[in-house]
Short mmCIF file of C-alpha atoms in Angstrom, two decimals:
data_model
loop_
_atom_site.label_atom_id
_atom_site.label_comp_id
_atom_site.label_asym_id
_atom_site.label_seq_id
_atom_site.Cartn_x
_atom_site.Cartn_y
_atom_site.Cartn_z
CA MET A 79 -10.57 -9.64 17.65
CA ALA A 80 -12.41 -10.98 14.60
CA THR A 81 -12.27 -12.02 10.98
CA ILE A 82 -13.79 -9.94 8.18
CA ASN A 83 -15.54 -11.54 5.24
CA ILE A 84 -16.69 -9.51 2.24
CA GLU A 85 -18.63 -11.72 -0.16
CA ASN A 86 -20.00 -10.76 -3.59
CA VAL A 87 -20.26 -7.12 -2.51
CA THR A 88 -21.18 -4.47 -5.06
CA LYS A 89 -21.59 -0.74 -4.55
CA SER A 90 -23.26 1.79 -6.81
CA PHE A 91 -23.87 5.49 -6.40
CA GLY A 92 -26.95 6.06 -8.51
CA GLU A 93 -26.16 4.72 -11.97
CA VAL A 94 -22.41 4.62 -11.31
CA GLU A 95 -21.06 1.25 -10.18
CA VAL A 96 -17.83 1.79 -8.22
CA ILE A 97 -17.43 -1.76 -6.86
CA PRO A 98 -18.52 -4.32 -9.49
CA SER A 99 -18.12 -7.47 -7.34
CA LEU A 100 -15.73 -7.84 -4.44
CA ASP A 101 -14.62 -10.81 -2.37
CA LEU A 102 -12.12 -10.30 0.42
CA GLN A 103 -11.30 -12.21 3.60
CA VAL A 104 -9.25 -10.77 6.44
CA ALA A 105 -7.98 -13.24 9.02
CA ASP A 106 -8.20 -12.72 12.77
CA GLY A 107 -5.25 -10.54 13.81
CA GLU A 108 -4.17 -9.80 10.23
CA PHE A 109 -2.93 -6.37 9.11
CA VAL A 110 -4.33 -5.82 5.60
CA VAL A 111 -3.64 -2.69 3.59
CA LEU A 112 -5.87 -1.63 0.69
CA VAL A 113 -3.86 0.36 -1.82
CA GLY A 114 -4.47 1.83 -5.23
CA PRO A 115 -4.87 5.11 -7.13
CA SER A 116 -7.57 7.64 -6.30
CA GLY A 117 -11.02 6.34 -7.19
CA CYS A 118 -10.05 2.66 -7.09
CA GLY A 119 -12.66 1.82 -4.42
CA LYS A 120 -10.41 1.28 -1.40
CA THR A 121 -12.04 3.91 0.85
CA THR A 122 -15.54 2.85 -0.22
CA THR A 123 -14.65 -0.72 0.76
CA LEU A 124 -13.42 0.45 4.16
CA ARG A 125 -16.56 2.53 4.71
CA MET A 126 -18.75 -0.48 3.89
CA ILE A 127 -16.94 -2.47 6.59
CA ALA A 128 -17.50 0.41 9.03
CA GLY A 129 -21.15 0.83 8.04
CA LEU A 130 -20.68 4.38 6.79
CA GLU A 131 -21.71 3.13 3.34
CA THR A 132 -24.24 0.37 2.67
CA ALA A 133 -23.40 -2.35 0.18
CA THR A 134 -25.72 -2.38 -2.83
CA SER A 135 -25.62 -6.19 -2.78
CA GLY A 136 -23.62 -8.95 -1.13
CA THR A 137 -22.72 -9.51 2.52
CA VAL A 138 -20.23 -8.05 4.98
CA SER A 139 -19.46 -10.17 8.05
CA ILE A 140 -17.35 -9.42 11.11
CA GLY A 141 -16.62 -12.57 13.05
CA SER A 142 -19.75 -14.71 12.93
CA ARG A 143 -22.10 -11.72 12.53
CA ASP A 144 -23.64 -10.53 9.28
CA VAL A 145 -23.30 -6.75 9.66
CA THR A 146 -24.29 -5.76 6.12
CA HIS A 147 -27.28 -3.71 7.27
CA LEU A 148 -26.18 -3.02 10.84
CA ARG A 149 -25.63 0.62 11.80
CA PRO A 150 -22.02 1.65 12.51
CA GLY A 151 -22.35 1.87 16.30
CA LEU A 152 -23.33 -1.79 16.56
CA ARG A 153 -20.44 -3.21 14.51
CA ASN A 154 -17.76 -2.74 17.19
CA CYS A 155 -15.32 -1.23 14.70
CA ALA A 156 -13.04 1.66 15.60
CA MET A 157 -12.13 4.01 12.77
CA VAL A 158 -9.21 6.44 12.57
CA PHE A 159 -9.65 9.10 9.91
CA GLN A 160 -7.26 11.20 7.86
CA SER A 161 -8.32 14.27 9.84
CA TYR A 162 -7.73 13.83 13.55
CA ALA A 163 -11.27 15.07 14.40
CA LEU A 164 -10.29 16.01 17.97
CA PHE A 165 -12.34 18.40 20.09
CA PRO A 166 -10.13 21.51 20.41
CA HIS A 167 -11.61 22.59 23.76
CA MET A 168 -10.98 19.21 25.42
CA THR A 169 -7.77 17.84 26.86
CA VAL A 170 -6.08 14.75 25.45
CA GLY A 171 -7.55 12.64 28.25
CA GLU A 172 -11.05 14.00 27.64
CA ASN A 173 -10.77 13.40 23.89
CA ILE A 174 -9.71 9.79 24.45
CA THR A 175 -12.59 9.01 26.82
CA TYR A 176 -15.29 11.11 25.14
CA GLY A 177 -16.97 8.15 23.46
CA MET A 178 -17.08 6.20 26.72
CA LYS A 179 -18.61 9.21 28.46
CA VAL A 180 -21.32 9.54 25.79
CA ARG A 181 -22.13 5.84 26.17
CA GLY A 182 -22.54 6.35 29.92
CA GLU A 183 -19.76 3.98 30.89
CA ASP A 184 -18.38 3.93 34.44
CA LYS A 185 -15.95 6.80 35.15
CA GLN A 186 -13.41 4.52 36.82
CA LYS A 187 -13.50 2.14 33.87
CA ALA A 188 -13.06 5.04 31.44
CA HIS A 189 -10.13 6.41 33.46
CA ALA A 190 -8.44 3.00 33.54
CA ALA A 191 -8.94 2.55 29.80
CA MET A 192 -7.55 6.03 29.14
CA LYS A 193 -4.46 5.38 31.28
CA GLU A 194 -3.80 2.07 29.49
CA ALA A 195 -4.20 3.68 26.05
CA SER A 196 -1.91 6.57 26.99
CA ARG A 197 0.69 4.11 28.27
CA ILE A 198 0.62 2.10 25.03
CA LEU A 199 0.81 5.23 22.89
CA ASN A 200 3.31 7.17 25.06
CA LEU A 201 0.84 9.95 25.81
CA ASP A 202 1.21 10.04 29.62
CA ASP A 203 2.90 13.45 29.57
CA TYR A 204 0.24 15.03 27.36
CA LEU A 205 -3.07 14.02 28.99
CA ASP A 206 -3.79 17.55 30.28
CA ARG A 207 -2.84 19.34 27.07
CA LYS A 208 -5.21 20.61 24.38
CA PRO A 209 -4.84 19.40 20.76
CA ALA A 210 -3.43 22.77 19.65
CA GLU A 211 -0.43 22.15 21.93
CA LEU A 212 0.45 18.86 20.21
CA SER A 213 2.39 17.95 17.08
CA GLY A 214 0.65 16.23 14.17
CA GLY A 215 2.02 12.84 15.21
CA GLN A 216 0.86 13.31 18.79
CA ARG A 217 -2.64 14.29 17.61
CA GLN A 218 -2.82 11.18 15.48
CA ARG A 219 -1.81 9.09 18.50
CA VAL A 220 -4.67 10.68 20.44
CA ALA A 221 -7.08 9.72 17.65
CA ILE A 222 -5.74 6.15 17.81
CA GLY A 223 -6.11 6.20 21.60
CA ARG A 224 -9.75 7.21 21.25
CA ALA A 225 -10.25 4.17 19.02
CA LEU A 226 -8.23 1.94 21.34
CA VAL A 227 -10.39 2.47 24.45
CA ARG A 228 -13.40 1.09 22.60
CA ASP A 229 -11.77 -2.38 22.67
CA PRO A 230 -13.03 -2.98 19.11
CA ASP A 231 -13.15 -6.20 17.13
CA VAL A 232 -11.60 -4.40 14.15
CA PHE A 233 -9.49 -1.28 13.64
CA LEU A 234 -10.10 0.66 10.43
CA PHE A 235 -7.60 3.31 9.27
CA ASP A 236 -8.47 5.70 6.45
CA GLU A 237 -5.23 7.32 5.21
CA PRO A 238 -4.30 8.36 8.77
CA LEU A 239 -0.80 9.61 7.91
CA SER A 240 -1.61 11.77 4.88
CA ASN A 241 -1.49 15.03 6.84
CA LEU A 242 1.93 14.36 8.39
CA ASP A 243 5.32 15.38 7.04
CA ALA A 244 7.68 12.72 5.68
CA LYS A 245 9.65 12.21 8.92
CA LEU A 246 6.51 11.90 11.04
CA ARG A 247 4.94 9.47 8.57
CA ILE A 248 7.91 7.13 8.97
CA GLU A 249 7.72 7.38 12.78
CA MET A 250 3.96 6.79 12.85
CA ARG A 251 4.26 3.80 10.51
CA THR A 252 6.56 2.20 13.06
CA GLU A 253 4.25 3.07 15.96
CA ILE A 254 1.19 1.59 14.27
CA LYS A 255 3.09 -1.60 13.41
CA GLN A 256 4.26 -1.90 17.02
CA LEU A 257 0.70 -1.33 18.22
CA HIS A 258 -0.53 -4.14 15.98
CA ARG A 259 2.17 -6.47 17.25
CA ARG A 260 1.27 -5.73 20.90
CA LEU A 261 -2.50 -5.97 20.48
CA LYS A 262 -2.59 -8.69 17.80
CA SER A 263 -5.55 -6.75 16.44
CA THR A 264 -7.36 -7.12 13.12
CA ILE A 265 -6.57 -4.03 11.05
CA VAL A 266 -7.76 -2.85 7.64
CA TYR A 267 -5.75 0.16 6.53
CA VAL A 268 -6.32 2.32 3.44
CA THR A 269 -3.59 4.33 1.74
CA HIS A 270 -2.65 5.60 -1.71
CA ASP A 271 1.04 5.37 -0.75
CA GLN A 272 2.46 2.05 -1.93
CA VAL A 273 5.61 2.47 0.21
CA GLU A 274 3.36 2.80 3.27
CA ALA A 275 1.50 -0.33 2.20
CA MET A 276 4.65 -2.37 1.62
CA THR A 277 6.29 -1.45 4.91
CA MET A 278 3.27 -2.02 7.16
CA ALA A 279 1.11 -4.85 5.87
CA ASP A 280 0.97 -8.58 6.44
CA ARG A 281 -0.94 -8.61 3.15
CA VAL A 282 -1.41 -5.89 0.54
CA VAL A 283 -4.56 -5.71 -1.57
CA VAL A 284 -3.95 -3.77 -4.79
CA MET A 285 -7.15 -2.33 -6.27
CA GLN A 286 -8.09 -0.64 -9.52
CA GLY A 287 -11.58 0.32 -10.68
CA GLY A 288 -13.20 -1.46 -7.72
CA VAL A 289 -11.45 -4.73 -8.61
CA ILE A 290 -8.74 -6.54 -6.64
CA GLU A 291 -5.82 -6.91 -9.04
CA GLN A 292 -3.69 -8.91 -6.60
CA ALA A 293 -3.64 -9.67 -2.88
CA ALA A 294 -0.40 -11.02 -1.43
CA ASP A 295 2.38 -10.36 1.05
CA PRO A 296 4.59 -7.38 0.11
CA ILE A 297 7.57 -9.42 -1.15
CA THR A 298 5.37 -11.54 -3.43
CA LEU A 299 3.82 -8.39 -4.91
CA TYR A 300 7.26 -6.95 -5.54
CA GLU A 301 8.90 -10.07 -6.94
CA ARG A 302 5.93 -11.71 -8.70
CA PRO A 303 3.41 -9.07 -9.78
CA ARG A 304 0.38 -10.66 -11.40
CA ASN A 305 -0.01 -8.11 -14.17
CA LEU A 306 1.23 -4.86 -15.66
CA PHE A 307 -0.84 -2.68 -13.33
CA VAL A 308 0.53 -4.26 -10.15
CA ALA A 309 4.06 -4.25 -11.55
CA SER A 310 3.90 -0.55 -12.37
CA PHE A 311 2.12 0.46 -9.14
CA ILE A 312 4.32 -1.42 -6.67
CA GLY A 313 7.88 -0.18 -6.34
CA ALA A 314 9.49 3.26 -6.25
CA PRO A 315 10.70 4.27 -8.76
CA SER A 316 8.23 2.20 -10.75
CA MET A 317 9.18 -0.68 -13.01
CA ASN A 318 10.46 0.13 -16.50
CA MET A 319 8.22 -1.20 -19.28
CA LEU A 320 9.55 -1.81 -22.80
CA ALA A 321 7.25 -2.97 -25.60
CA GLY A 322 8.18 -5.60 -28.17
CA GLN A 323 7.46 -9.18 -29.12
CA VAL A 324 8.83 -12.68 -28.71
CA ALA A 325 10.68 -14.18 -31.67
CA MET A 326 12.50 -17.48 -32.16
CA GLU A 327 16.18 -17.29 -33.12
CA ASP A 328 18.21 -20.51 -33.50
CA GLY A 329 15.44 -22.37 -31.69
CA GLN A 330 15.54 -20.06 -28.65
CA PRO A 331 12.98 -17.41 -27.64
CA VAL A 332 14.22 -13.83 -27.80
CA PHE A 333 12.50 -10.61 -26.77
CA VAL A 334 12.81 -8.11 -29.61
CA SER A 335 11.95 -4.60 -28.49
CA ASN A 336 10.21 -2.05 -30.69
CA ASN A 337 13.41 -0.01 -30.25
CA GLY A 338 15.52 -2.72 -31.87
CA PHE A 339 17.45 -4.36 -29.04
CA ARG A 340 17.29 -8.10 -28.32
CA VAL A 341 17.21 -9.82 -24.94
CA PRO A 342 17.33 -13.61 -24.47
CA ALA A 343 13.98 -14.76 -23.09
CA PRO A 344 13.17 -17.69 -20.78
CA ALA A 345 12.50 -21.03 -22.47
CA HIS A 346 8.81 -21.08 -21.48
CA LEU A 347 8.19 -18.03 -23.70
CA ALA A 348 8.71 -20.20 -26.78
CA THR A 349 4.97 -20.86 -26.70
CA ALA A 350 4.37 -17.11 -27.02
CA ALA A 351 6.45 -16.66 -30.20
CA GLY A 352 4.97 -13.94 -32.37
CA GLU A 353 2.96 -12.40 -29.54
CA ALA A 354 3.24 -8.75 -28.51
CA MET A 355 5.02 -8.63 -25.16
CA VAL A 356 6.18 -6.12 -22.55
CA LEU A 357 9.51 -6.56 -20.82
CA GLY A 358 9.62 -5.20 -17.26
CA ILE A 359 12.75 -4.44 -15.25
CA ARG A 360 13.00 -2.49 -12.02
CA PRO A 361 15.55 0.37 -11.87
CA GLU A 362 17.33 -1.30 -8.95
CA HIS A 363 17.94 -4.36 -11.15
CA THR A 364 19.91 -2.37 -13.72
CA GLY A 365 23.36 -0.82 -13.64
CA GLU A 366 26.72 -0.37 -15.31
CA ASP A 367 28.13 -3.79 -14.35
CA SER A 368 28.48 -5.79 -17.57
CA SER A 369 28.24 -9.09 -15.64
CA LEU A 370 24.56 -8.43 -14.89
CA GLY A 371 23.30 -9.53 -18.28
CA PRO A 372 21.98 -7.99 -21.54
CA CYS A 373 22.91 -4.45 -22.50
CA ILE A 374 20.68 -1.68 -23.84
CA LYS A 375 21.47 1.89 -24.85
CA ALA A 376 19.83 4.71 -22.88
CA THR A 377 19.90 8.41 -23.65
CA VAL A 378 20.30 10.46 -20.47
CA ILE A 379 17.68 13.11 -19.73
CA GLU A 380 18.72 13.85 -16.15
CA MET A 381 20.78 12.42 -13.28
CA GLU A 382 19.37 12.37 -9.74
CA PRO A 383 21.99 11.86 -7.00
CA LEU A 384 20.45 10.14 -3.95
CA GLY A 385 23.54 9.55 -1.84
CA PRO A 386 24.15 5.79 -1.93
CA HIS A 387 23.31 5.69 -5.65
CA THR A 388 22.24 7.90 -8.54
CA LEU A 389 19.16 7.52 -10.69
CA LEU A 390 19.63 7.86 -14.42
CA ILE A 391 16.42 9.26 -15.89
CA GLY A 392 16.44 8.67 -19.61
CA LYS A 393 14.92 7.07 -22.66
CA VAL A 394 15.44 3.86 -24.56
CA GLY A 395 14.32 4.84 -28.04
CA ASP A 396 11.11 6.74 -27.37
CA GLU A 397 10.26 4.91 -24.10
CA LYS A 398 11.05 6.28 -20.65
CA PHE A 399 13.66 4.36 -18.70
CA THR A 400 15.12 4.75 -15.21
CA ALA A 401 18.33 3.01 -14.16
CA GLN A 402 20.08 2.84 -10.82
CA MET A 403 23.75 3.71 -11.22
CA PRO A 404 26.62 4.00 -8.73
CA ALA A 405 26.97 7.35 -6.98
CA SER A 406 30.26 7.82 -8.82
CA ASN A 407 28.58 7.79 -12.25
CA LYS A 408 29.23 11.11 -14.01
CA SER A 409 26.92 10.80 -17.02
CA GLN A 410 25.48 14.04 -18.38
CA PRO A 411 22.21 14.90 -20.18
CA ASP A 412 22.22 13.73 -23.83
CA ASP A 413 24.92 11.12 -23.16
CA VAL A 414 24.17 7.68 -24.60
CA VAL A 415 25.19 5.07 -22.02
CA ASP A 416 25.26 1.31 -21.73
CA VAL A 417 22.76 0.00 -19.17
CA TYR A 418 22.94 -3.65 -18.20
CA LEU A 419 19.85 -5.63 -17.13
CA ASP A 420 19.93 -8.30 -14.42
CA ARG A 421 18.84 -11.33 -16.46
CA SER A 422 17.45 -13.05 -13.32
CA LYS A 423 15.08 -10.14 -12.61
CA LEU A 424 13.36 -9.72 -15.98
CA HIS A 425 9.55 -9.80 -16.09
CA PHE A 426 7.49 -10.56 -19.19
CA PHE A 427 3.85 -9.52 -19.63
CA ARG A 428 1.50 -10.39 -22.47
CA ALA A 429 0.49 -7.13 -24.13
CA SER A 430 -3.03 -8.33 -24.96
CA ASP A 431 -4.21 -8.75 -21.36
CA GLY A 432 -1.28 -7.52 -19.26
CA LEU A 433 -0.83 -10.84 -17.45
CA ALA A 434 2.63 -11.97 -16.35
CA LEU A 435 3.98 -15.04 -18.10
CA ARG A 436 5.92 -17.28 -15.74
CA GLU A 437 7.54 -20.67 -16.00
CA SER A 438 4.97 -22.17 -13.64
CA ALA A 439 2.08 -20.79 -15.72
#
C-alpha cells in the first residue's frame, strides 16, 4: 500500500477553474472519503489521482513516486466506478481476471488471484454466472474483485453504491469496510451521501467549490463543525440554523434571535457582543423535556413518525426548524409547541464569515 500526497494542485477546464488550490495527504492504509454537493470537485480530485484527469498545476504523488504526468496504467491504482462496467458475455471469473489476461500474466497466477478475490468477496458460488444473472450488490462485488486482483497501491471508489437500493447500499457499505479492515488498503472514496461518508471513513474530507472546508474523523465533523457549510451538510436531518446577534444582559452574553427569543450564550461570546450570529442546533438535540435547557416556540407544519421518534417539521418565526420529539407526541399542523434546546449542544457561527466560535478559539 502507499500514501497519497496532493500538493498545490489546481484544475481548470478551459477558462473555468474547478479546483483553485488543493492540498491533501492520505496516510498509508487510511480510508478517506471525499464528500460534498454536486460540482464540488470531489470526482475531479479522484480522477486526478487515477490519472484520468491531468492537474493544471501542482503535484500528485503516490508513495515516493511523482505521478502527476504518469498515464493511468502506470500508477498502480485500481478504480471502481459507479457503473459496474462488466462484460455481459463473460462469466464472473472471466470478468475478474480480464485485466490480467490483457496484460499477458500467467494463467495459473490469474486463476489463483481470482480464487482469492472470490473468497474474500464471497463470490465462489457465482464464478460461472454471467452478470445478468447477478443482483446489483453481487455485480458491484465483481467490479471490486476485478480491482482487487491487480494488487494495487491504492483503491479509488467513485460513488460505487449510487445504483443500489437502500438495503443493498447498507450491506455493501459493511462489505467495503470489512474489506478495508482485512486488506489494510489505502482507499479514497467519493460520494455525495454524507451518511455513507460518516459510516465508512477513517477521515471525511468535506468539499465545496473545489476547496476543502474541513477534513476530520466523522465524530469531530459532527460535534465540532468548522463552519456553517460543514454544520449544515453533515447530519441528517441537517442542523437547524437561527439568525440573530449576541447582546450583553446583566454582564452576560445572550443570543437574541431575529424572531425575538433569547438563549443564554457561552461566556467566550462576550467578545462578539453586537455581532450578527447564527445559532445552530441539531434536531436530535431538541425535544419536549424542559430539563434540556432554553425553550423556543415552533409552529408545526407536519409530523413525521419514524418509529422510535417523530420529527416535528415546523417554523420558528419565518425560519425552518426540525425537532426530534417522542413517538408519543400528538402535535398537529398549525399547533404552536414548546421545543427545548439542549444547552450543551448549541453551536454559534459568526454570520460574516460562517466560522464557528468556540471557547478554545
